[in-house]
PDB file of C-alpha atoms in Angstrom:
ATOM      1  CA  MET A   4      79.435 167.210 133.872  1.00 37.00           C
ATOM      2  CA  ILE A   5      80.718 163.890 133.352  1.00 46.00           C
ATOM      3  CA  LYS A   6      78.601 160.610 132.766  1.00 52.00           C
ATOM      4  CA  ASP A   7      76.676 159.383 135.757  1.00 52.00           C
ATOM      5  CA  PRO A   8      78.576 155.806 136.538  1.00 54.00           C
ATOM      6  CA  SER A   9      75.310 154.674 138.534  1.00 56.00           C
ATOM      7  CA  ALA A  10      72.999 155.694 135.591  1.00 55.00           C
ATOM      8  CA  ASN A  11      72.731 152.328 134.325  1.00 53.00           C
ATOM      9  CA  GLY A  12      72.874 150.620 137.650  1.00 48.00           C
ATOM     10  CA  ALA A  13      70.653 149.505 140.163  1.00 44.00           C
ATOM     11  CA  GLY A  14      69.129 152.587 142.151  1.00 46.00           C
ATOM     12  CA  PRO A  15      67.164 152.806 144.994  1.00 48.00           C
ATOM     13  CA  SER A  16      63.972 151.699 143.068  1.00 49.00           C
ATOM     14  CA  GLY A  17      66.045 148.545 141.848  1.00 46.00           C
ATOM     15  CA  PRO A  18      67.593 148.151 138.681  1.00 50.00           C
ATOM     16  CA  SER A  19      67.353 150.488 135.683  1.00 67.00           C
ATOM     17  CA  ARG A  20      67.028 150.098 132.120  1.00 76.00           C
ATOM     18  CA  PRO A  21      70.457 150.597 129.859  1.00 87.00           C
ATOM     19  CA  SER A  22      70.721 154.344 128.557  1.00 89.00           C
ATOM     20  CA  PRO A  23      69.201 154.622 124.998  1.00 93.00           C
ATOM     21  CA  TYR A  24      72.895 155.369 123.973  1.00 93.00           C
ATOM     22  CA  ASP A  25      74.183 152.509 125.288  1.00 93.00           C
ATOM     23  CA  LEU A  26      71.283 150.526 123.590  1.00 94.00           C
ATOM     24  CA  LEU A  27      72.269 152.020 119.915  1.00 95.00           C
ATOM     25  CA  ALA A  28      75.953 151.988 120.582  1.00 94.00           C
ATOM     26  CA  PRO A  29      76.503 149.234 118.342  1.00 95.00           C
ATOM     27  CA  ALA A  30      74.677 151.363 115.461  1.00 94.00           C
ATOM     28  CA  GLY A  31      77.280 154.206 116.533  1.00 93.00           C
ATOM     29  CA  VAL A  32      75.033 156.151 117.991  1.00 94.00           C
ATOM     30  CA  THR A  33      76.665 158.680 120.886  1.00 92.00           C
ATOM     31  CA  PRO A  34      75.946 161.744 122.682  1.00 90.00           C
ATOM     32  CA  TRP A  35      77.724 163.750 120.103  1.00 91.00           C
ATOM     33  CA  THR A  36      75.763 161.972 117.004  1.00 93.00           C
ATOM     34  CA  SER A  37      73.725 165.114 115.260  1.00 93.00           C
ATOM     35  CA  HIS A  38      69.984 165.342 115.382  1.00 92.00           C
ATOM     36  CA  LYS A  39      70.176 164.965 111.490  1.00 94.00           C
ATOM     37  CA  ASP A  40      72.056 161.840 111.801  1.00 94.00           C
ATOM     38  CA  MET A  41      69.719 160.615 114.334  1.00 94.00           C
ATOM     39  CA  GLN A  42      66.769 160.788 112.376  1.00 94.00           C
ATOM     40  CA  ASP A  43      68.791 157.830 110.105  1.00 93.00           C
ATOM     41  CA  VAL A  44      69.689 155.689 113.052  1.00 94.00           C
ATOM     42  CA  SER A  45      66.742 153.200 111.900  1.00 93.00           C
ATOM     43  CA  PHE A  46      68.257 152.471 108.547  1.00 94.00           C
ATOM     44  CA  GLU A  47      71.715 151.383 110.035  1.00 93.00           C
ATOM     45  CA  LEU A  48      69.819 149.555 112.659  1.00 94.00           C
ATOM     46  CA  LEU A  49      67.934 147.339 109.957  1.00 94.00           C
ATOM     47  CA  ALA A  50      71.385 147.241 107.812  1.00 94.00           C
ATOM     48  CA  ARG A  51      72.959 145.193 110.593  1.00 94.00           C
ATOM     49  CA  HIS A  52      69.617 143.191 111.771  1.00 94.00           C
ATOM     50  CA  LEU A  53      70.096 145.148 115.220  1.00 94.00           C
ATOM     51  CA  MET A  54      66.571 146.549 115.116  1.00 94.00           C
ATOM     52  CA  THR A  55      64.440 145.404 117.972  1.00 95.00           C
ATOM     53  CA  SER A  56      61.523 146.436 119.751  1.00 94.00           C
ATOM     54  CA  VAL A  57      63.985 147.639 122.592  1.00 95.00           C
ATOM     55  CA  THR A  58      66.362 149.293 119.963  1.00 95.00           C
ATOM     56  CA  GLN A  59      63.078 150.890 118.126  1.00 95.00           C
ATOM     57  CA  GLN A  60      62.320 152.446 121.595  1.00 95.00           C
ATOM     58  CA  ALA A  61      65.917 153.744 122.255  1.00 95.00           C
ATOM     59  CA  TRP A  62      65.377 155.384 119.119  1.00 95.00           C
ATOM     60  CA  ASP A  63      62.249 156.954 119.376  1.00 94.00           C
ATOM     61  CA  GLU A  64      64.045 158.301 122.612  1.00 93.00           C
ATOM     62  CA  LEU A  65      66.703 159.956 120.998  1.00 95.00           C
ATOM     63  CA  ARG A  66      65.328 160.946 117.601  1.00 93.00           C
ATOM     64  CA  GLY A  67      63.046 163.767 119.093  1.00 92.00           C
ATOM     65  CA  VAL A  68      64.467 166.991 120.276  1.00 91.00           C
ATOM     66  CA  ARG A  69      62.628 167.232 123.698  1.00 92.00           C
ATOM     67  CA  ARG A  70      62.877 163.527 124.549  1.00 92.00           C
ATOM     68  CA  ARG A  71      66.149 163.260 123.592  1.00 93.00           C
ATOM     69  CA  LEU A  72      67.050 166.502 125.824  1.00 91.00           C
ATOM     70  CA  LEU A  73      65.163 164.719 128.932  1.00 88.00           C
ATOM     71  CA  VAL A  74      67.350 161.564 127.968  1.00 89.00           C
ATOM     72  CA  ASP A  75      70.779 163.964 128.193  1.00 87.00           C
ATOM     73  CA  LEU A  76      69.990 165.458 131.389  1.00 83.00           C
ATOM     74  CA  LEU A  77      69.587 162.195 132.954  1.00 81.00           C
ATOM     75  CA  LEU A  78      72.873 161.148 131.628  1.00 79.00           C
ATOM     76  CA  TYR A  79      74.736 163.284 134.164  1.00 76.00           C
ATOM     77  CA  ASP A  80      75.082 163.498 137.741  1.00 76.00           C
ATOM     78  CA  VAL A  81      75.301 166.959 139.061  1.00 76.00           C
ATOM     79  CA  ASP A  82      76.060 167.931 142.074  1.00 83.00           C
ATOM     80  CA  LEU A  83      74.297 170.993 142.871  1.00 82.00           C
ATOM     81  CA  ALA A  84      75.562 171.371 146.295  1.00 87.00           C
ATOM     82  CA  ALA A  85      79.218 171.966 144.709  1.00 89.00           C
ATOM     83  CA  GLU A  86      78.293 173.703 141.320  1.00 88.00           C
ATOM     84  CA  LEU A  87      75.933 176.297 142.893  1.00 89.00           C
ATOM     85  CA  PRO A  88      78.168 178.626 144.675  1.00 91.00           C
ATOM     86  CA  LEU A  89      80.563 178.111 141.608  1.00 92.00           C
ATOM     87  CA  ALA A  90      77.691 179.426 139.098  1.00 91.00           C
ATOM     88  CA  THR A  91      76.862 182.194 142.188  1.00 92.00           C
ATOM     89  CA  ALA A  92      80.341 183.417 141.866  1.00 93.00           C
ATOM     90  CA  ASP A  93      80.299 183.488 138.047  1.00 93.00           C
ATOM     91  CA  VAL A  94      77.027 185.444 138.008  1.00 92.00           C
ATOM     92  CA  ASP A  95      78.519 187.819 140.781  1.00 92.00           C
ATOM     93  CA  ARG A  96      81.669 188.462 138.341  1.00 92.00           C
ATOM     94  CA  ALA A  97      79.670 189.132 135.822  1.00 90.00           C
ATOM     95  CA  LEU A  98      77.610 191.884 137.545  1.00 88.00           C
ATOM     96  CA  ALA A  99      80.293 193.358 139.052  1.00 88.00           C
ATOM     97  CA  ALA A 100      82.027 193.707 135.496  1.00 87.00           C
ATOM     98  CA  GLU A 101      78.548 195.680 134.350  1.00 84.00           C
ATOM     99  CA  PRO A 102      78.409 199.197 134.779  1.00 81.00           C
ATOM    100  CA  ASP A 103      76.038 200.994 137.679  1.00 72.00           C
ATOM    101  CA  PRO A 104      72.505 201.556 136.330  1.00 68.00           C
ATOM    102  CA  LEU A 105      71.390 204.790 135.812  1.00 62.00           C
ATOM    103  CA  PRO A 106      70.607 206.896 139.032  1.00 61.00           C
ATOM    104  CA  ALA A 107      66.954 206.810 139.870  1.00 59.00           C
ATOM    105  CA  ALA A 108      66.747 210.170 138.660  1.00 57.00           C
ATOM    106  CA  ALA A 109      68.127 209.383 135.327  1.00 58.00           C
ATOM    107  CA  ALA A 110      66.123 206.864 134.568  1.00 60.00           C
ATOM    108  CA  HIS A 111      63.049 207.040 132.049  1.00 62.00           C
ATOM    109  CA  ARG A 112      59.636 207.116 132.914  1.00 66.00           C
ATOM    110  CA  PRO A 113      57.196 205.230 130.667  1.00 66.00           C
ATOM    111  CA  ASP A 114      55.642 208.314 129.119  1.00 68.00           C
ATOM    112  CA  ASP A 115      59.053 209.507 127.710  1.00 66.00           C
ATOM    113  CA  LEU A 116      59.612 206.213 125.901  1.00 66.00           C
ATOM    114  CA  ILE A 117      56.194 206.000 124.226  1.00 67.00           C
ATOM    115  CA  ASP A 118      57.611 208.592 121.408  1.00 65.00           C
ATOM    116  CA  LEU A 119      60.197 205.874 120.498  1.00 67.00           C
ATOM    117  CA  ILE A 120      57.567 203.166 119.983  1.00 68.00           C
ATOM    118  CA  ARG A 121      56.254 203.280 116.068  1.00 63.00           C
ATOM    119  CA  PHE A 122      53.464 201.606 114.632  1.00 62.00           C
ATOM    120  CA  ASP A 123      53.516 200.949 111.246  1.00 58.00           C
ATOM    121  CA  VAL A 124      49.796 201.085 109.654  1.00 52.00           C
TER     122      VAL A 124
END
């Protein structure tokens, strides 16, 4: 995947706002900044007199894991039509490398497995 060059430009619904990574770049923030380091970015913003309501919001978006994952997901343009056949071929190759499953006659019935379950009381 590569960064979508149109992510910060005008979209069908009008101009979009810059990525939180772009807003925090002067403080040294990149998509490769660790989560631990991201927690301390506010200190760097304050030290460089870059803490504004806009950079505060950008930092808020990136310091939580769930919100950061969403931001990261939206950073990349994925062409599903091109990627899906490749992913399907990879899965097919991986499945072909696996041994054949047990024949139905050799498969274990749930009653056969009950002896393998142990409950500690």
